[in-house]
Structure formats: C-alpha cells, structure tokens
mmCIF file of C-alpha atoms in Angstrom:
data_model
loop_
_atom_site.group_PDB
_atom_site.id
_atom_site.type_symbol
_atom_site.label_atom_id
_atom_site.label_comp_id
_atom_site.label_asym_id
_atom_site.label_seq_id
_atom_site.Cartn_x
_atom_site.Cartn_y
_atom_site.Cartn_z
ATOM 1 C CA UNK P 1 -5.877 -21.103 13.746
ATOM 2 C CA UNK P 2 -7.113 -17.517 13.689
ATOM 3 C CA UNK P 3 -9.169 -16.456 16.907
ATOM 4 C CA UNK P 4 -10.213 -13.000 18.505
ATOM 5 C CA UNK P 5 -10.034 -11.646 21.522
ATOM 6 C CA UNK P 6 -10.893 -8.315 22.652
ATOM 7 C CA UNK P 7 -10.932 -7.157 19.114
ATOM 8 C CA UNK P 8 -7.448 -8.100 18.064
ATOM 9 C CA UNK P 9 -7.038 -11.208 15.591
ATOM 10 C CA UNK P 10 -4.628 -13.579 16.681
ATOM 11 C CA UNK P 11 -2.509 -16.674 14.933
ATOM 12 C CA UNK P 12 -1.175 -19.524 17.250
ATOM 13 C CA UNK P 13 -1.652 -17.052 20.156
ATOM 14 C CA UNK P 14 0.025 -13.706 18.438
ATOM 15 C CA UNK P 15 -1.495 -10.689 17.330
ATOM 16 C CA UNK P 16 -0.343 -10.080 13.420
ATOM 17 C CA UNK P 17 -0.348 -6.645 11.454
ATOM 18 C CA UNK P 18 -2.993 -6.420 8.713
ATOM 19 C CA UNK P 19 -2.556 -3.617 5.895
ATOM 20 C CA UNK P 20 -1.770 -2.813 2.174
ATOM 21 C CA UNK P 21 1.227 -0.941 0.566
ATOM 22 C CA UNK P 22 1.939 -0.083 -2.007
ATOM 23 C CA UNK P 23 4.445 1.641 -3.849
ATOM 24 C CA UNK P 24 5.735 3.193 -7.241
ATOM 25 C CA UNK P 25 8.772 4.855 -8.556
ATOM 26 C CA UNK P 26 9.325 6.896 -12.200
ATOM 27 C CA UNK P 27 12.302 8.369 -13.577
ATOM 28 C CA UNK P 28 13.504 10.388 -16.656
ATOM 29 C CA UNK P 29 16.530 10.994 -18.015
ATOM 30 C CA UNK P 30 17.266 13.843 -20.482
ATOM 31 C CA UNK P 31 20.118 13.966 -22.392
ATOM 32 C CA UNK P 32 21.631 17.402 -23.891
ATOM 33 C CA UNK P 33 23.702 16.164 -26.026
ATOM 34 C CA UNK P 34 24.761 12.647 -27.501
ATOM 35 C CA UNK P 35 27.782 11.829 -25.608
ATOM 36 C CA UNK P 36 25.309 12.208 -22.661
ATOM 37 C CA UNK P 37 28.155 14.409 -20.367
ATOM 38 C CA UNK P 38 25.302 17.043 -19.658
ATOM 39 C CA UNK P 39 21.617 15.118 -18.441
ATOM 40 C CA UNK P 40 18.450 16.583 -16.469
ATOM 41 C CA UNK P 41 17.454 13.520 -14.424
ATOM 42 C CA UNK P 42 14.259 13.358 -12.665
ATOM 43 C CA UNK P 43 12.070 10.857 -9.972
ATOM 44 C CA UNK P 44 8.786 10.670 -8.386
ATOM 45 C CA UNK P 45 7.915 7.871 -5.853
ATOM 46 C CA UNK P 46 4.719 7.676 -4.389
ATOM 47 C CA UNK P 47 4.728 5.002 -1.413
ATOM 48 C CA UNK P 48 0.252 4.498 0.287
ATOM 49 C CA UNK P 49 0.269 1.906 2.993
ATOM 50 C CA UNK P 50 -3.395 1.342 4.686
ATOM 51 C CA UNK P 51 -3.326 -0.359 7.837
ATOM 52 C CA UNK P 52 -6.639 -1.968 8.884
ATOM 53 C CA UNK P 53 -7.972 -4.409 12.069
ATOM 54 C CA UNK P 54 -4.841 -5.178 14.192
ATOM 55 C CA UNK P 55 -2.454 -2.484 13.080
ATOM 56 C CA UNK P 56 -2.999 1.318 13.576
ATOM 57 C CA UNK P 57 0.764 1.873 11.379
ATOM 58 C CA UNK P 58 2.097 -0.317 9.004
ATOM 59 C CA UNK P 59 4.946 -2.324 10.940
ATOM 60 C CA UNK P 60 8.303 -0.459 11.381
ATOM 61 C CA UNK P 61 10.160 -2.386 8.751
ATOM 62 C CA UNK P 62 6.947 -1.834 6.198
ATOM 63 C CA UNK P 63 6.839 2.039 6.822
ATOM 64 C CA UNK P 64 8.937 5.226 4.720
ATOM 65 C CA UNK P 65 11.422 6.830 5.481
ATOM 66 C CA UNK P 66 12.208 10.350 4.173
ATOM 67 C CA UNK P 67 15.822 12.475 4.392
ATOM 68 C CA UNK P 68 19.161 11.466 4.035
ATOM 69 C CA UNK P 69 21.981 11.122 0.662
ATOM 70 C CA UNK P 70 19.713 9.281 -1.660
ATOM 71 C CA UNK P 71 16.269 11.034 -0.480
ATOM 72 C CA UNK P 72 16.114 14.364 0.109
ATOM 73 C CA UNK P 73 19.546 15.844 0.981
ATOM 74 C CA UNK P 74 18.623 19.040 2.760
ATOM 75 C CA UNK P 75 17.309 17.408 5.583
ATOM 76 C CA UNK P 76 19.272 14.152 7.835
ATOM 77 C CA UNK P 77 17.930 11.160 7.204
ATOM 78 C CA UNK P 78 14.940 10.109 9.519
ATOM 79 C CA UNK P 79 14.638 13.484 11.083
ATOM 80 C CA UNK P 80 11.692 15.016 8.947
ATOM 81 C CA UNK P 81 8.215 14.399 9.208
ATOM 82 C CA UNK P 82 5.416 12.410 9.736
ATOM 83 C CA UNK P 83 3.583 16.003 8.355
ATOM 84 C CA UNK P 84 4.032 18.725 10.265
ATOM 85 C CA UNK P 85 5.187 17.498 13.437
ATOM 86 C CA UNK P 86 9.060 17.732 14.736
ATOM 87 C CA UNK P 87 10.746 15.676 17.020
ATOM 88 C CA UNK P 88 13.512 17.969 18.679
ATOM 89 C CA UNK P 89 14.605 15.162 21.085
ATOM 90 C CA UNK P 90 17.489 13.406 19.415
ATOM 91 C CA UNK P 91 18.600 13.830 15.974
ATOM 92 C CA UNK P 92 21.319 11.550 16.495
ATOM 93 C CA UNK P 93 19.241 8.680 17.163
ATOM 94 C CA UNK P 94 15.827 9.842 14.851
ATOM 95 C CA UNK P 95 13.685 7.157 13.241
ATOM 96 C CA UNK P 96 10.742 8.910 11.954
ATOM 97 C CA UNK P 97 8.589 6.474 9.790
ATOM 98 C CA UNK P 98 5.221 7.264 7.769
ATOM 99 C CA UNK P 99 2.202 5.197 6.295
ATOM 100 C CA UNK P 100 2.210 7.358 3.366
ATOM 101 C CA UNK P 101 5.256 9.040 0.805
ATOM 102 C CA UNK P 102 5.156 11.379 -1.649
ATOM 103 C CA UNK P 103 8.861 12.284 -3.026
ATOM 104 C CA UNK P 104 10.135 14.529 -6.010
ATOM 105 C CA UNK P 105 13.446 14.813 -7.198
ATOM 106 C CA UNK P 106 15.158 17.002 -10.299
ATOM 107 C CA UNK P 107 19.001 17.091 -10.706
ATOM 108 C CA UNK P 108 21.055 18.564 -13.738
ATOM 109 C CA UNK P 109 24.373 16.767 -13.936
ATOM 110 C CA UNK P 110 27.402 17.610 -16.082
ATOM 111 C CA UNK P 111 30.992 16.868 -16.913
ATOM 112 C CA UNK P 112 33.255 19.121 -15.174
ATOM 113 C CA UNK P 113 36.108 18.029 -16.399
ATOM 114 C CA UNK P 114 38.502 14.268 -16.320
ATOM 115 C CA UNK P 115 36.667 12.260 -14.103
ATOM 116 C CA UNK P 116 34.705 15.072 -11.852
ATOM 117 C CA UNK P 117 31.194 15.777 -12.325
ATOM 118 C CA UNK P 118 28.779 18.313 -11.214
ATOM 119 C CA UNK P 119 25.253 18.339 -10.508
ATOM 120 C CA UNK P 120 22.642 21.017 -9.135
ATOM 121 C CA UNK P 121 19.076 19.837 -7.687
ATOM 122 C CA UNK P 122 15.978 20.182 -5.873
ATOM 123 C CA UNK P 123 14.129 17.626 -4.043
ATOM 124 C CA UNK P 124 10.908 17.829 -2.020
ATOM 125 C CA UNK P 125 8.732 15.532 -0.172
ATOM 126 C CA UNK P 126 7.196 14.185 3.121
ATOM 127 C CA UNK P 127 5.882 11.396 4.878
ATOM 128 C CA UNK P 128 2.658 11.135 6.861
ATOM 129 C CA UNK P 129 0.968 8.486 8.880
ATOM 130 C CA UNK P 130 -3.019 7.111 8.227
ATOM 131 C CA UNK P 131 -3.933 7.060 12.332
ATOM 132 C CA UNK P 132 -5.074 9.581 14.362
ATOM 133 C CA UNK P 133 -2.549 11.830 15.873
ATOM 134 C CA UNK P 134 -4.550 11.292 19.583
ATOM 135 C CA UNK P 135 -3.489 7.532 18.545
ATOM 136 C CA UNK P 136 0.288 8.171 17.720
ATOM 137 C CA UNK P 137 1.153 11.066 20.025
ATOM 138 C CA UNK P 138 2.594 13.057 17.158
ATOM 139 C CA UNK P 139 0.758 16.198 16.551
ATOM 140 C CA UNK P 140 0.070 17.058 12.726
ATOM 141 C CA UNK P 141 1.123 14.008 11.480
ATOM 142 C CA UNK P 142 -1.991 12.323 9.629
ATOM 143 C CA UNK P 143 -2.327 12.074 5.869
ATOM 144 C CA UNK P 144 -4.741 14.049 3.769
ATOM 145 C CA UNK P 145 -4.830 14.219 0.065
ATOM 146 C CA UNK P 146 -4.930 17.858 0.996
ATOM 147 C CA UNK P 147 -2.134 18.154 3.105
ATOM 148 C CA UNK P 148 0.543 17.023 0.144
ATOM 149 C CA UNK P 149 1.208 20.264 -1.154
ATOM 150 C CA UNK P 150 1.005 22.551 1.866
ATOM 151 C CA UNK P 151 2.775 20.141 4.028
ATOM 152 C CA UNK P 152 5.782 19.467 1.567
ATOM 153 C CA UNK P 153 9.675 19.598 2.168
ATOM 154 C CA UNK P 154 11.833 21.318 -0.172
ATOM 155 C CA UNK P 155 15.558 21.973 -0.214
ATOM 156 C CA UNK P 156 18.383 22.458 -2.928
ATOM 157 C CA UNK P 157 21.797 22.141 -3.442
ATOM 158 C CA UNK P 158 25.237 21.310 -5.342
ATOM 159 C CA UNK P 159 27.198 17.975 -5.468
ATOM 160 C CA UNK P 160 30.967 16.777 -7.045
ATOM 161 C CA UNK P 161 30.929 13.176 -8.315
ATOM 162 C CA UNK P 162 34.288 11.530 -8.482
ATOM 163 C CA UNK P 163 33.391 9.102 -11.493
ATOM 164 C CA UNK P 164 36.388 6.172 -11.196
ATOM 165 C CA UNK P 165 34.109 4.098 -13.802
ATOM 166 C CA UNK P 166 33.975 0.840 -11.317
ATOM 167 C CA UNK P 167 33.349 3.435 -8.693
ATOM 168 C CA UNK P 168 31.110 6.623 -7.932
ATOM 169 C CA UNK P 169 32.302 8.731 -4.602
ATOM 170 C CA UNK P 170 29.664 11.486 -4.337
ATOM 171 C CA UNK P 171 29.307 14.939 -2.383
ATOM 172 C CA UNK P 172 26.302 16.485 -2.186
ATOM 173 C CA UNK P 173 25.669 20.074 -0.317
ATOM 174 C CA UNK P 174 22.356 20.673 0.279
ATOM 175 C CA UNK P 175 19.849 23.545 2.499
ATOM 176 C CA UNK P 176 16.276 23.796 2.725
ATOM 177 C CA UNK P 177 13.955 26.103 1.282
ATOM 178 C CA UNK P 178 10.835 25.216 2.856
ATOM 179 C CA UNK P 179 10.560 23.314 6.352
ATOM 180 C CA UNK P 180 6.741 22.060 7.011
ATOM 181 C CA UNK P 181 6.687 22.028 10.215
ATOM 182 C CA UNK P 182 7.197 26.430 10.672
ATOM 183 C CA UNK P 183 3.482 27.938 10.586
ATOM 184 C CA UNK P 184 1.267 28.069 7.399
ATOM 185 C CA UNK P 185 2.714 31.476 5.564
ATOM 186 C CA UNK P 186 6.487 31.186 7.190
ATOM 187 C CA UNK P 187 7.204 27.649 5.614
ATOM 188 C CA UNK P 188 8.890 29.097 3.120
ATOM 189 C CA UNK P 189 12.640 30.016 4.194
ATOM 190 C CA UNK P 190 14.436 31.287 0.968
ATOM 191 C CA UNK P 191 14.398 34.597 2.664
ATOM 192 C CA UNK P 192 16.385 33.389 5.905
ATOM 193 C CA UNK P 193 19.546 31.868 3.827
ATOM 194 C CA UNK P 194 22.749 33.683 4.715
ATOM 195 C CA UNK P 195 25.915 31.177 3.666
ATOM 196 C CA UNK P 196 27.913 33.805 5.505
ATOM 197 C CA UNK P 197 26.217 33.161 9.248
ATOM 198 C CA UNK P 198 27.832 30.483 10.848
ATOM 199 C CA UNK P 199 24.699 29.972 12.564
ATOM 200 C CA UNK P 200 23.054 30.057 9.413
ATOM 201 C CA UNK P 201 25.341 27.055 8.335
ATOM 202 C CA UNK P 202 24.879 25.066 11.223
ATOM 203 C CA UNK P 203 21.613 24.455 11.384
ATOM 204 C CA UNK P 204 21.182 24.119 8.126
ATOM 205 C CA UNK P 205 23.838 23.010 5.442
ATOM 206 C CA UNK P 206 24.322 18.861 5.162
ATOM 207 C CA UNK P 207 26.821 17.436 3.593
ATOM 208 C CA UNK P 208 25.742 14.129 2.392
ATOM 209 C CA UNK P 209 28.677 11.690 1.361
ATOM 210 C CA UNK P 210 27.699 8.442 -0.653
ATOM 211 C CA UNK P 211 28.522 6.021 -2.678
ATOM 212 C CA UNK P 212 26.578 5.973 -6.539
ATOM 213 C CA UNK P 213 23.841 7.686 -7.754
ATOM 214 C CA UNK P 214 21.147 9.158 -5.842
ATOM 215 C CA UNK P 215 18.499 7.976 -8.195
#
C-alpha cells in the first residue's frame, strides 16, 4: 500500500505527513490565604514536534500557535513568531504556526470586591519551526535550544474578572516588554512605554475579552 516516488512516501496514491509531537503542560496554584480570594497562579507548556521524510512542518492543524486571550495577551493571537521573524502583511488575517513552543505564564489574582476580581501578570514565550528558513521563506525562524531565551516574548498587564459563579466574563489589558523580533540588545522595550502617547497605545495595548480562565 505504501510506495515511493521521487523520495516522497505515498498511501493509495497520496503523500502523508510523518512526524512526532509532543506536548506538556504544568500549573501551580498558590493560595494566600484559606478562603483562597488572593492566589499566585502559574503555567509552563512546552509543545516539540519533529517532522521527518514527507513533511518539512508538522501539518497546519498539528502545529502551535502563540498570542491571543488565553496565551500571551500582549501580543494578537497568531501574529508573533516563528523566532525572530515578523510578518507585517496582514494582522487581520495572521496564522503564524511553529514546530516547537515554549510558554510561561504567572498571574496574581484577588478579590476586589462582590463579584469583581483582579489579577496582574506576565507571560512570555515563542514558537519556532524545525526546517530551514531557505525551506520556509521565513527568515529567523528555526529552533535552537539556544535560541529559547534570547528569542523569547514577554509582555504584562492587568485584567477585571466579572465572577457570576456559572459564568466568568474577563478583561485583560496587556503591553509588551520585550518583542524578539527588534535587534539583539534593543529587544527589550520597558524603556519605550509611555501610556500617555496615543501612538504609544496603538501599537501596543490589547485588550483581550474572554470568557473563563486563562489557565
């Protein structure tokens, strides 16, 4: 059933992908006090897909995604990444995808008062891809253990959670701090935030609106 021609592997006539993922997820939750109004919550999920033979990515449903209200809220979801590269051509209609994702998240949350909560956090993160970039077209993009760190998104931010017991409507308000794909040594952008620059603000608060938990 399974022949080859010109190097690809075929079944019944069609080419299939071939690759491994996997993919793991930890969390801790901290309370401050026994009635549990005040916690520290935080997540790490690690996502390694290998594609071999046929495939050069793992297929588009398979891959990671990185950004958005339940991933890391400073940046829209789908626009950041694979590594370093940026794609400036739509950010309506982005679909970045990686191979590889490495994803951090902290949050302290707290009773504000009747049924509104607060939370501050800080999430960072990326996504890469395993093939060549001459292969993908997408400069900077190709996974290295040594890339994580220096190649990592970070933002932060503050959220109101309408807690209606059967139903959680939350706001979160996020900005980055770091955006991988500036130069080495200007990644860093603490020292560019002005809240008072509309300019400022519009490239680069999000509001993300959801329903439930992030994590």
């Amino acid at each position: 059933f399974i022949k080859e021609k010109q190097g690809v592997k075929n079944l019944f006539g069609t080419s299939f992908a071939q690759y491994v993922r996997l993919t793991g997820e930890a969390r801790h939750y901290w309370k401050f006090n026994a009635s549990g109004n005040t916690q520290w919550v935080t997540r790490a999920l690690m996502g390694y897909g290998l594609p071999y033979n046929n495939s050069i990515t793992l297929p588009f449903v398979k891959q990671y995604f990185i950004g958005g209200s339940n991933s890391l809220r400073a940046f829209r979801s789908r626009t950041l990444g694979p590594g370093t590269f940026r794609d400036t051509s739509s950010f309506l209609f982005a679909n970045q995808a990686g191979d590889v994702k490495v994803e951090l998240n902290t949050e302290l949350r707290a009773k504000l008062f009747s049924v509104v909560n607060g939370a501050l956090f800080i999430d960072a993160g990326n996504i890469w891809l395993q093939a060549d970039t001459v292969k993908t077209g997408k400069p900077g993009s190709r996974f290295s253990f040594g890339n994580i760190f220096p190649e990592m998104a970070v933002g932060a931010g503050a959220g109101i959670r309408i807690d209606a017991s059967i139903l959680i409507v939350r706001f979160d308000l996020a900005f980055p701090l770091r955006k991988p794909w500036l130069p080495p040594g200007e990644r860093w952008v603490i020292d560019a935030i002005n809240p008072g620059s509309p300019d400022w603000r519009r490239d680069n608060l999000i509001l993300n609106i959801a329903i439930g938990y992030p994590f």
